[in-house]
Every structure is written in structure tokens, then in C-alpha cells.
Short mmCIF file of C-alpha atoms in Angstrom, two decimals:
data_model
loop_
_atom_site.label_atom_id
_atom_site.label_comp_id
_atom_site.label_asym_id
_atom_site.label_seq_id
_atom_site.Cartn_x
_atom_site.Cartn_y
_atom_site.Cartn_z
CA MET A 423 -117.76 -137.04 67.38
CA ARG A 424 -114.40 -135.36 67.49
CA ALA A 425 -112.77 -135.79 70.97
CA ASP A 426 -111.50 -132.11 71.00
CA LEU A 427 -115.26 -130.94 71.11
CA ARG A 428 -115.50 -132.56 74.52
CA HIS A 429 -112.37 -130.84 75.89
CA ARG A 430 -112.83 -128.27 78.73
CA HIS A 431 -110.15 -125.73 79.32
CA CYS A 432 -109.84 -126.09 83.15
CA PHE A 433 -106.92 -124.02 84.27
CA PRO A 434 -106.05 -120.47 83.12
CA THR A 435 -102.51 -120.51 81.53
CA ARG A 436 -102.45 -117.26 79.54
CA PRO A 437 -102.17 -113.69 80.82
CA LEU A 438 -105.22 -112.23 82.41
CA HIS A 439 -107.01 -110.36 79.49
CA THR A 440 -106.24 -112.40 76.54
CA LYS A 441 -109.39 -114.49 76.54
CA GLU A 442 -111.70 -111.64 77.43
CA LYS A 443 -110.30 -109.38 74.60
CA ALA A 444 -110.88 -112.23 72.18
CA ALA A 445 -114.34 -112.81 73.55
CA ALA A 446 -115.05 -109.08 73.20
CA ARG A 447 -113.88 -109.00 69.60
CA GLN A 448 -115.92 -112.11 68.72
CA ALA A 449 -119.03 -110.53 70.43
CA ARG A 450 -118.62 -107.37 68.31
CA TRP A 451 -118.08 -109.44 65.24
CA GLN A 452 -121.36 -111.37 65.77
CA VAL A 453 -123.23 -108.18 66.56
CA GLY A 454 -121.91 -106.56 63.42
CA ASN A 455 -122.96 -109.41 61.21
CA VAL A 456 -126.46 -109.23 62.65
CA ALA A 457 -126.61 -105.44 62.15
CA GLN A 458 -125.56 -105.84 58.52
CA ALA A 459 -128.67 -107.78 57.87
CA GLY A 460 -130.60 -104.58 57.69
CA SER A 461 -132.10 -102.10 60.13
CA HIS A 462 -135.53 -103.79 59.95
CA SER A 463 -134.49 -107.20 60.63
CA ALA A 464 -131.46 -106.58 62.85
CA ALA A 465 -133.38 -106.25 66.15
CA GLY A 466 -135.46 -109.36 65.68
CA GLN A 467 -132.47 -111.39 64.68
CA MET A 468 -130.46 -110.10 67.70
CA THR A 469 -133.38 -110.93 70.10
CA GLY A 470 -133.39 -114.39 68.55
CA TYR A 471 -129.74 -114.92 69.19
CA LEU A 472 -129.93 -113.55 72.80
CA TYR A 473 -133.01 -115.61 73.48
CA GLN A 474 -131.16 -118.83 72.33
CA CYS A 475 -128.29 -117.86 74.66
CA GLU A 476 -130.46 -117.17 77.77
CA LEU A 477 -132.72 -120.27 76.97
CA ALA A 478 -129.69 -122.44 76.98
CA LEU A 479 -128.77 -121.02 80.45
CA LEU A 480 -132.38 -121.52 81.68
CA GLU A 481 -132.39 -125.15 80.44
CA LEU A 482 -129.03 -125.89 81.93
CA ALA A 483 -130.28 -124.60 85.28
CA ARG A 484 -133.39 -126.84 84.99
CA HIS A 485 -131.32 -129.85 83.99
CA SER A 486 -128.91 -129.20 86.91
CA TRP A 487 -131.65 -130.37 89.36
CA GLU A 488 -131.48 -133.85 87.69
CA ASP A 489 -127.89 -134.20 86.90
CA PRO A 490 -125.02 -131.75 87.92
CA ALA A 491 -122.73 -133.36 85.32
CA ILE A 492 -124.91 -132.59 82.31
CA GLU A 493 -123.22 -130.41 79.69
CA VAL A 494 -124.75 -127.82 77.28
CA ARG A 495 -123.20 -127.05 73.79
CA MET A 496 -124.33 -124.44 71.37
CA GLU A 497 -124.23 -124.32 67.51
CA VAL A 498 -122.53 -127.63 66.97
CA LEU A 499 -125.25 -129.90 65.69
CA ASP A 500 -128.21 -127.71 66.65
CA ASP A 501 -129.01 -124.42 68.30
CA VAL A 502 -128.49 -126.06 71.87
CA GLU A 503 -127.74 -129.53 72.84
CA PHE A 504 -127.29 -131.43 76.10
CA LEU A 505 -124.89 -134.28 76.81
CA TYR A 506 -124.97 -136.65 79.92
CA GLY A 507 -121.90 -138.04 81.58
CA ALA A 508 -119.33 -139.73 79.45
CA ALA A 509 -121.69 -140.07 76.29
CA ALA A 510 -120.26 -138.91 73.19
CA ASP A 511 -123.58 -138.03 71.43
CA PRO A 512 -126.20 -135.54 72.67
CA HIS A 513 -129.13 -136.61 74.79
CA GLU A 514 -131.14 -133.68 73.59
CA LEU A 515 -131.23 -131.37 70.62
CA LEU A 516 -133.07 -128.06 71.03
CA GLN A 517 -134.28 -125.47 68.54
CA SER A 518 -135.33 -122.06 70.02
CA LYS A 519 -137.63 -119.76 68.21
CA HIS A 520 -138.61 -116.35 69.55
CA ARG A 521 -141.36 -114.29 68.14
CA GLU A 522 -142.33 -110.90 69.84
CA LYS A 523 -145.96 -111.00 68.67
CA ALA A 524 -148.04 -113.57 70.24
CA GLY A 525 -149.68 -115.92 67.59
CA ARG A 526 -150.09 -119.47 66.32
CA LEU A 527 -147.30 -121.58 65.44
CA SER A 528 -147.94 -122.43 61.79
CA GLU A 529 -147.79 -126.17 60.50
CA THR A 530 -146.37 -124.95 57.20
CA GLY A 531 -144.03 -122.18 58.57
CA LYS A 532 -140.34 -121.96 58.35
CA ASP A 533 -139.90 -122.02 61.97
CA VAL A 534 -141.23 -125.70 62.11
CA TRP A 535 -139.70 -127.17 58.88
CA ARG A 536 -136.33 -125.61 59.33
CA SER A 537 -136.07 -127.17 62.68
CA VAL A 538 -137.13 -130.60 61.21
CA ALA A 539 -134.54 -130.20 58.41
CA SER A 540 -131.92 -129.32 61.01
CA TRP A 541 -132.80 -132.36 63.10
CA ILE A 542 -132.62 -134.61 59.89
CA ASP A 543 -129.09 -133.40 59.21
CA ALA A 544 -127.95 -133.82 62.80
CA LEU A 545 -129.27 -137.35 62.97
CA LYS A 546 -127.53 -138.22 59.62
CA THR A 547 -124.31 -136.82 61.22
CA LEU A 548 -124.92 -138.93 64.30
CA ASP A 549 -125.98 -141.87 62.17
CA ARG A 550 -129.23 -142.20 64.20
CA LEU A 551 -131.81 -141.89 61.44
CA SER A 552 -132.54 -145.65 61.38
CA ASP A 553 -131.22 -147.17 64.62
CA GLY A 554 -129.52 -146.61 67.80
CA PRO A 555 -130.59 -144.35 70.74
CA MET A 556 -132.56 -141.24 69.65
CA PRO A 557 -131.98 -137.85 71.19
CA LEU A 558 -134.92 -135.83 72.39
CA LEU A 559 -135.83 -133.22 69.59
CA ARG A 560 -137.30 -130.25 71.30
CA LEU A 561 -138.85 -127.16 69.64
CA VAL A 562 -139.12 -124.37 72.22
CA THR A 563 -141.23 -121.50 70.84
CA THR A 564 -142.88 -118.36 72.20
CA GLN A 565 -145.90 -118.98 69.83
CA ILE A 566 -148.90 -121.31 70.55
CA ALA A 567 -149.62 -124.68 68.84
CA ALA A 568 -153.22 -124.62 67.82
CA GLU A 569 -155.44 -127.63 68.34
CA ASN A 570 -155.95 -130.11 65.61
CA THR A 571 -152.33 -129.56 64.29
CA PHE A 572 -149.49 -132.02 64.40
CA LEU A 573 -147.71 -129.49 66.57
CA PHE A 574 -150.48 -129.68 69.24
CA GLN A 575 -150.25 -133.40 69.05
CA LEU A 576 -146.58 -133.43 69.77
CA ARG A 577 -146.79 -131.46 72.95
CA PRO A 578 -146.02 -133.42 76.09
CA GLY A 579 -149.09 -134.54 78.08
CA SER A 580 -152.03 -136.95 77.74
CA GLU A 581 -153.09 -135.52 74.38
CA ARG A 582 -149.86 -136.38 72.69
CA SER A 583 -150.25 -138.70 69.60
CA VAL A 584 -147.39 -139.62 67.53
CA PRO A 585 -149.31 -141.73 64.96
CA ASP A 586 -151.86 -138.78 64.33
CA ALA A 587 -149.18 -136.22 64.28
CA LEU A 588 -147.09 -138.27 61.78
CA ALA A 589 -150.01 -138.67 59.47
CA ARG A 590 -150.85 -134.96 59.40
CA MET A 591 -147.13 -134.07 59.23
CA LEU A 592 -146.65 -136.21 56.04
CA GLN A 593 -149.72 -134.59 54.45
CA VAL A 594 -148.34 -131.12 55.08
CA ALA A 595 -144.86 -132.17 53.75
CA GLU A 596 -146.32 -133.58 50.59
CA ALA A 597 -148.30 -130.48 49.86
CA GLU A 598 -147.20 -128.25 46.93
CA GLU A 599 -147.36 -125.10 48.97
CA PRO A 600 -145.78 -123.00 50.45
CA ALA A 601 -142.71 -122.78 48.25
CA ASN A 602 -140.48 -121.29 51.00
CA THR A 603 -140.47 -124.58 52.93
CA ALA A 604 -140.56 -127.01 50.00
CA ASP A 605 -136.98 -128.15 50.25
CA ASP A 606 -137.19 -128.64 54.05
CA ARG A 607 -140.55 -130.47 53.77
CA LYS A 608 -139.17 -132.71 50.85
CA LYS A 609 -136.32 -133.72 53.20
CA PHE A 610 -138.87 -135.17 55.61
CA ALA A 611 -140.98 -136.77 52.87
CA ASP A 612 -137.99 -138.46 51.38
CA LEU A 613 -137.32 -140.41 54.56
CA THR A 614 -138.44 -144.01 54.76
CA PRO A 615 -141.63 -144.65 56.82
CA ALA A 616 -139.57 -146.15 59.66
CA GLN A 617 -137.19 -143.19 59.73
CA ARG A 618 -140.15 -140.76 59.82
CA TYR A 619 -141.76 -142.43 62.69
CA ARG A 620 -138.54 -142.53 64.71
CA LEU A 621 -138.09 -138.83 64.19
CA VAL A 622 -141.57 -137.76 64.94
CA ALA A 623 -141.61 -139.98 68.03
CA ALA A 624 -138.65 -138.11 69.26
CA VAL A 625 -140.03 -134.50 68.74
CA GLU A 626 -141.45 -132.61 71.61
CA ILE A 627 -143.16 -129.19 71.06
CA ASN A 628 -142.85 -126.76 73.93
CA ASP A 629 -145.02 -123.93 72.89
CA GLY A 630 -146.04 -120.73 74.88
CA SER A 631 -142.56 -120.24 76.27
CA PRO A 632 -141.74 -117.00 78.03
CA LEU A 633 -140.75 -114.05 75.85
CA MET A 634 -137.14 -112.74 76.13
CA SER A 635 -138.49 -109.87 78.28
CA ASP A 636 -140.02 -112.28 80.71
CA LEU A 637 -137.20 -114.79 81.11
CA ASP A 638 -135.53 -113.37 84.24
CA PRO A 639 -138.21 -114.27 86.75
CA THR A 640 -138.29 -117.83 85.44
CA LEU A 641 -134.48 -118.09 85.45
CA ALA A 642 -134.24 -116.70 88.92
CA ARG A 643 -136.66 -119.33 90.35
CA THR A 644 -135.03 -122.18 88.46
CA LEU A 645 -131.51 -121.12 89.74
CA GLY A 646 -133.07 -120.92 93.32
CA ILE A 647 -132.34 -117.14 93.71
CA ARG A 648 -134.65 -115.95 96.44
CA PRO A 649 -136.12 -112.54 96.39
CA GLY A 650 -134.11 -110.18 98.42
CA GLU A 651 -131.78 -107.31 98.47
CA HIS A 652 -129.08 -108.83 96.33
CA ALA A 653 -131.26 -110.98 94.04
CA ARG A 654 -131.11 -108.69 91.02
CA ALA A 655 -127.27 -108.42 91.40
CA ILE A 656 -126.87 -112.09 91.69
CA LEU A 657 -128.84 -112.78 88.47
CA ASP A 658 -127.07 -109.99 86.58
CA ASP A 659 -123.66 -111.48 87.66
CA ILE A 660 -124.75 -114.89 86.57
CA LYS A 661 -125.98 -113.63 83.08
CA GLY A 662 -122.84 -111.70 82.63
CA TRP A 663 -120.68 -114.68 83.25
CA TRP A 664 -122.98 -116.81 81.07
CA TYR A 665 -122.71 -114.45 78.07
CA GLY A 666 -118.88 -114.59 78.37
CA VAL A 667 -118.65 -118.39 78.35
CA ALA A 668 -121.28 -118.52 75.56
CA VAL A 669 -119.10 -116.22 73.35
CA GLU A 670 -116.16 -118.69 74.09
CA SER A 671 -118.09 -121.67 73.09
CA LEU A 672 -119.21 -120.02 69.89
CA ASP A 673 -115.67 -119.06 68.94
CA LYS A 674 -114.67 -121.08 65.77
CA ASN A 675 -111.42 -122.26 67.68
CA ARG A 676 -113.68 -123.99 70.21
CA GLU A 677 -111.26 -123.51 73.26
CA ARG A 678 -114.28 -124.20 75.35
CA ALA A 679 -116.59 -126.91 73.79
CA SER A 680 -119.24 -126.99 76.51
CA VAL A 681 -120.51 -125.81 79.89
CA THR A 682 -121.52 -128.18 82.71
CA ALA A 683 -124.21 -127.71 85.30
CA GLN A 684 -121.43 -128.07 87.90
CA GLU A 685 -119.78 -124.95 86.58
CA LEU A 686 -123.10 -123.13 86.70
CA GLN A 687 -123.73 -124.06 90.20
CA CYS A 688 -120.16 -123.16 91.21
CA ARG A 689 -120.63 -119.83 89.73
CA LEU A 690 -123.99 -119.28 91.48
CA GLU A 691 -122.46 -120.44 94.92
CA GLU A 692 -119.45 -118.11 94.21
CA VAL A 693 -121.55 -115.11 93.67
CA THR A 694 -124.14 -115.76 96.44
CA ASP A 695 -121.21 -116.55 98.91
CA ARG A 696 -119.57 -113.32 97.83
CA PHE A 697 -122.62 -111.34 99.02
CA ALA A 698 -122.81 -113.35 102.19
CA GLY A 699 -119.04 -112.85 102.80
CA ARG A 700 -118.36 -116.62 103.00
CA ASN A 701 -114.80 -117.72 102.82
CA LEU A 702 -113.16 -120.18 100.29
CA PRO A 703 -111.99 -123.44 101.99
CA ILE A 704 -108.35 -123.65 102.73
CA THR A 705 -107.09 -127.19 102.40
CA GLU A 706 -103.38 -126.64 101.98
CA THR A 707 -100.84 -126.14 104.85
CA ALA A 708 -97.94 -123.78 103.91
CA ARG A 709 -95.09 -125.89 105.46
CA ARG A 710 -91.44 -125.14 104.59
CA LEU A 711 -90.45 -126.52 101.22
CA THR A 712 -87.69 -129.08 100.91
CA ALA A 713 -84.45 -128.53 98.95
CA ALA A 714 -85.75 -130.92 96.32
CA GLU A 715 -89.08 -129.02 96.05
CA ILE A 716 -87.34 -125.74 95.73
CA ALA A 717 -84.95 -127.14 93.05
CA VAL A 718 -87.82 -127.88 90.80
CA TYR A 719 -88.40 -124.10 90.32
CA GLN A 720 -84.83 -122.98 89.95
CA ASP A 721 -85.00 -122.45 86.19
CA ASP A 722 -88.52 -120.98 86.16
CA LEU A 723 -89.36 -117.34 85.47
CA VAL A 724 -90.91 -116.89 88.96
CA VAL A 725 -87.34 -117.52 90.46
CA ALA A 726 -85.57 -115.48 87.75
CA GLN A 727 -87.80 -112.51 88.58
CA MET A 728 -86.65 -112.64 92.19
CA ARG A 729 -82.89 -113.16 91.26
CA TRP A 730 -83.00 -110.08 89.02
CA VAL A 731 -83.71 -107.92 91.98
CA GLY A 732 -80.99 -109.55 94.09
CA LEU A 733 -83.10 -111.59 96.59
CA LYS A 734 -80.95 -114.10 98.58
CA ASP A 735 -81.78 -117.85 98.85
CA ARG A 736 -83.63 -117.61 102.18
CA THR A 737 -86.06 -114.91 100.84
CA VAL A 738 -86.57 -116.73 97.54
CA ALA A 739 -87.43 -119.98 99.45
CA SER A 740 -89.96 -118.09 101.59
CA TYR A 741 -91.72 -116.61 98.58
CA LEU A 742 -91.55 -119.93 96.74
CA ARG A 743 -93.52 -121.50 99.67
CA ASP A 744 -96.33 -118.93 98.99
CA TYR A 745 -96.10 -119.69 95.33
CA HIS A 746 -96.17 -123.41 95.57
CA TYR A 747 -99.13 -123.77 97.93
CA ALA A 748 -101.13 -120.97 96.41
CA ARG A 749 -100.98 -122.77 93.03
CA ALA A 750 -101.98 -125.96 94.64
CA GLN A 751 -104.90 -124.38 96.57
CA ARG A 752 -106.13 -122.53 93.43
CA SER A 753 -105.95 -125.83 91.42
CA LYS A 754 -107.95 -127.56 94.22
CA TRP A 755 -110.58 -124.80 94.12
CA LEU A 756 -111.07 -125.33 90.45
CA ARG A 757 -111.12 -129.04 90.45
CA SER A 758 -113.67 -129.16 93.32
CA PHE A 759 -115.85 -126.37 91.82
CA LYS A 760 -115.32 -123.89 94.62
CA ILE A 761 -114.48 -121.17 92.21
CA THR A 762 -114.73 -120.63 88.47
CA GLU A 763 -111.87 -119.75 86.11
CA GLU A 764 -113.61 -116.39 85.61
CA GLY A 765 -113.60 -115.86 89.34
CA LEU A 766 -109.86 -116.47 89.65
CA GLU A 767 -109.33 -114.06 86.58
CA ASP A 768 -111.27 -111.41 88.40
CA TYR A 769 -108.98 -111.94 91.43
CA ASP A 770 -105.81 -111.79 89.25
CA ARG A 771 -106.96 -108.48 87.77
CA LEU A 772 -107.30 -107.17 91.30
CA LEU A 773 -103.78 -108.42 92.15
CA TRP A 774 -102.44 -106.78 88.83
CA ASP A 775 -103.96 -103.43 89.65
CA GLU A 776 -102.34 -103.46 93.11
CA TRP A 777 -98.80 -104.21 91.59
CA ASP A 778 -99.26 -101.61 88.84
CA HIS A 779 -99.89 -98.84 91.29
CA VAL A 780 -96.73 -100.01 93.32
CA PHE A 781 -94.53 -100.52 90.26
CA THR A 782 -95.45 -97.13 88.77
CA ARG A 783 -94.91 -95.18 92.10
CA HIS A 784 -91.41 -96.78 92.73
CA THR A 785 -90.14 -96.67 89.10
CA ASP A 786 -91.41 -93.35 88.13
CA GLY A 787 -88.23 -91.42 89.17
CA LEU A 788 -85.70 -93.74 87.56
CA GLU A 789 -83.61 -92.58 84.63
CA ASP A 790 -81.93 -94.40 81.84
CA ASP A 791 -78.47 -94.05 83.57
CA THR A 792 -79.65 -95.11 87.07
CA PRO A 793 -77.10 -97.60 88.21
CA GLU A 794 -78.06 -101.33 88.31
CA GLU A 795 -77.60 -101.63 91.96
CA GLU A 796 -80.19 -98.86 92.54
CA ARG A 797 -82.51 -100.34 90.06
CA GLN A 798 -82.27 -103.73 91.97
CA ALA A 799 -83.03 -101.99 95.14
CA VAL A 800 -86.11 -100.22 93.55
CA GLY A 801 -87.16 -103.73 92.34
CA GLN A 802 -87.00 -105.17 95.82
CA ARG A 803 -89.18 -102.42 97.11
CA VAL A 804 -91.65 -103.13 94.37
CA LEU A 805 -91.63 -106.78 95.30
CA HIS A 806 -91.98 -106.34 99.01
CA ASP A 807 -94.54 -103.55 98.97
CA THR A 808 -96.63 -105.46 96.44
CA MET A 809 -96.64 -108.44 98.63
CA ASP A 810 -97.76 -106.36 101.65
CA LYS A 811 -100.63 -105.03 99.57
CA VAL A 812 -101.87 -108.28 98.06
CA ALA A 813 -101.57 -110.50 101.25
CA ASP A 814 -104.86 -109.01 102.61
CA LEU A 815 -106.64 -109.14 99.29
CA PRO A 816 -109.11 -112.12 99.37
CA ALA A 817 -109.89 -114.22 96.36
CA ARG A 818 -113.55 -113.77 97.14
CA PRO A 819 -114.60 -110.15 97.68
CA GLY A 820 -116.02 -109.54 101.15
CA SER A 821 -114.19 -112.62 102.69
CA THR A 822 -110.98 -113.26 104.35
CA THR A 823 -108.22 -115.76 103.50
CA GLU A 824 -104.65 -117.00 104.23
CA ARG A 825 -102.12 -114.18 103.49
CA TRP A 826 -99.94 -116.60 101.53
CA ILE A 827 -102.67 -117.07 98.95
CA GLY A 828 -102.42 -113.48 97.64
CA ARG A 829 -98.60 -113.44 97.87
CA GLY A 830 -98.45 -116.77 95.94
CA ALA A 831 -101.04 -115.69 93.33
CA MET A 832 -99.03 -112.65 92.76
CA HIS A 833 -95.89 -114.73 92.08
CA SER A 834 -97.82 -116.78 89.68
CA LEU A 835 -98.55 -113.71 87.59
CA ALA A 836 -94.85 -112.80 87.71
CA GLY A 837 -94.07 -116.46 86.63
CA ARG A 838 -96.23 -116.49 83.44
CA PRO A 839 -94.21 -116.38 80.17
CA ARG A 840 -94.36 -112.89 78.59
CA THR A 841 -95.34 -112.36 75.05
CA ASP A 842 -94.40 -109.33 72.82
CA ASP A 843 -97.95 -107.91 72.92
CA ASP A 844 -98.63 -108.83 76.76
CA GLU A 845 -100.12 -105.81 78.37
CA ASP A 846 -100.79 -107.68 81.63
CA ALA A 847 -97.30 -108.94 82.51
CA VAL A 848 -95.86 -108.52 85.95
CA GLY A 849 -92.33 -108.12 87.26
CA TRP A 850 -90.22 -106.57 89.92
CA HIS A 851 -87.10 -105.16 88.37
CA PRO A 852 -87.65 -101.85 86.43
CA ASP A 853 -86.32 -103.52 83.17
CA TYR A 854 -88.26 -106.86 83.66
CA PRO A 855 -89.76 -106.59 80.05
CA ASP A 856 -86.37 -106.66 78.53
CA LEU A 857 -85.05 -109.32 81.04
CA CYS A 858 -88.05 -111.50 80.28
CA GLN A 859 -87.34 -111.50 76.62
CA GLY A 860 -84.12 -113.57 77.22
CA HIS A 861 -86.03 -116.08 79.52
CA HIS A 862 -88.21 -118.70 77.88
CA ASP A 863 -89.58 -121.45 79.99
CA GLU A 864 -92.66 -123.14 81.45
CA PRO A 865 -93.50 -123.02 85.14
CA GLY A 866 -92.54 -126.06 87.08
CA ASP A 867 -95.31 -128.39 88.39
CA ALA A 868 -96.55 -127.78 91.84
#
């Protein structure tokens, strides 16, 4: 498997809204494609896509009780797949099938045989058809497997019988009808006897799964969300976050390849702690920086922004202390799963909003011919007033934190390289967009 499919994008490095705008465009593109399928089929297809997405969340929550390091991927080798630890190949391949009308799962139907064909293709890609560890092959369906069918015989439990299921499955596969599954059934029949047995032995049918409309209570119980005043809001927040990361993982560029159970648990704790008003841990101590530490940042945009408004060395050093330790603390929160990237992006949006109000208020009266000295003075007021505003803005709503966290995070926004179409850039000098155009650098390492 390609190594880049295992990469997780751990630290936000681009301006605030870039990822979210791309995710929204991707979501609209996917919805549009489904809608084009026709007014009669669009609703059912869309429900199927949403069901797959929410089922992946439910299954990740269920697996998280066993192994917090487990990862889920969507639409790589199968609808949903799970990977354990450092293993390169999936431990489980899952096909999801949602049907609004209750009924029996057909032995000859497309839901079953398309799943089988998909598994055969995936096993060929993994080179697992003939030997090597087999992934669990699960079909999760809202329909019911009738007794005396191979589907019933492949359910988990005491009545499971692989030999009986295999015999019946081959009989169905070799039949002439129905034509709409002939190619998929032939793919199974063309396997060697040993390959067929390996495949069927790995299949598990989970029938009678909850409908899309009934998933929320199951999901809340699996996540451990107790009934109460904020239960609905907590679940809605988790689902909103999940749809965002799902769209990222479905993006053809695959910036996010997978989601771990640790990330899910982190987001859940983040949300529940927010409602409880719990504080994020502070593990950094904001001591005075050495001359060598300050020198690391001298060519960075964060310092240039302060120089453009005429700040002196002592003030620059004071603000760099906030910047240095806030970056280190945010990085520690991410690495230890105390907060998610999305949680920090939400915080950064709040910081940007405070800056925007201050910047607009102070620069609104400037004219094109306003002298540079006055422009610098205005820039200093923008900087200092912004810092006073954001110092009391906690990274987790409803909690409290050290004042240098907000100030340092604000400088991190000012230190991000600016692009031509960047609507979320931050600066102090009234002419910072023009000044930034001539300054190209990468932030120094904290």
C-alpha cells in the first residue's frame, strides 16, 4: 500500500478557512453528482452515502473500546475499512447497505454480489486471495437474512456454518439467472475452491442493522454520551465534526487518509469538557527567551509584522515569548490528543474575528496620504488592543487559560505566509497586505 495513504495531517499550516472551503466545495460536488442521478433515485442514494458515513463513525466508536489506535478509512479498497496499529493492510473491510423498506436480503440480489465482487477485487489488490492473513469481510445491512440461505449461515453465532454457506453460495453463483448479477457471480465462481473457501470463511453478515433514522441513539450509547441537558448538542457536534473529516478523507488529493479512534475520543472529550467548562492543561512555562532563541525568529514574518509598526526590541521580545510558548503548547495539545485540529481552527476563527473588529475600527479613518509615522502608530494600537482582547479568550469555550496563549496564538496568525487570495490574513500595519507581498519565509521552529 502507498505510504502516503497512511499519512495524517497533524498540524494546521494554512490560513484558517482554506480547508473548510475546500471541504464545502467537495461536499457540494458530491451532493450535485447524486442529485443528477434523477429525482426518484437521488434521495435513496444520498441516504446510502450518509448511512455509510455515519456507520463508519458508529463502528469507529465501537472499535475504540478495544483499541484507541485503530484507524478508519473510507472508499480506498472498500466502503469502510479498519487498520490496526502499524499494519499496512486493513484488518476489516466493510460494505454498508441501507434500504428504507424492511425486507429480506436476497441471495441473488445486487447488494450481496456486488459486495462479494468488491471484496474479490480488494483481496487481489492486497494479494490475499490465496494466502496470508485475511481481513474480516463484513456486510452490514438494514435488511434481514432469511433462514436456509447462505446469508443466514454466515451470520455470527452458533448457527454459522461456512461449509454449508459455501455450497449454497456456489450453487447460486453458477445459476443462469438473474442476469443483473451474472458478472459478479462469475467472478466468485471463477475462483479456485481454496480461494472460495478462504473468502467465504472471512465473510460476516450483520443483518437487521438500525435504519439511518434510528442510528443516533445507538451512536450516543456507543460513544458513552449519557442522557442529559447537553446530550443532543454533544452528539450533533460530534457528527458535524465527523462529516467534515469524512469529506476531507474522500477528497481525491487525500490530505487526510484516515481517522483514528484517538481523534474521535479527543473530539468527544473536547466537546463534553467544553460544556463542563473544563480547562485545557498548561504544561509550558512562559520564561524569558534567551538571545539565541529570539534570534531564531528574526527573519520570520511574525517579527517583520511587529517591526513594520515600529516596535522596539524589548516589546518584540515580550511578544515573541508569548508566540514561542503558545506554539509549543498548542503542539503539545495536538500530540497528546487534548484538542483536535478542528478545535484549534475554531479558536483561531474567534481570534481572527476579534482582530478584524479592532483593525477595522482603528484604520477606518486613514487616508491614502496619511503619513507613515501616523500609520505605524495606528498599527501599534491595532496590535496592543488586539492582544488585550484575545488574552482572555480561552481555547476551549467556557473555560479559562493563561493569557499568553491567546496573545501567542494571535501572533501565529500574523506569522502565517500570506497568499494572493488569502481572506484570513492578519496584520498590524494598515498596509500589511502590501508589505507581506515582499516578505517570503517560513516560520522558525519553536
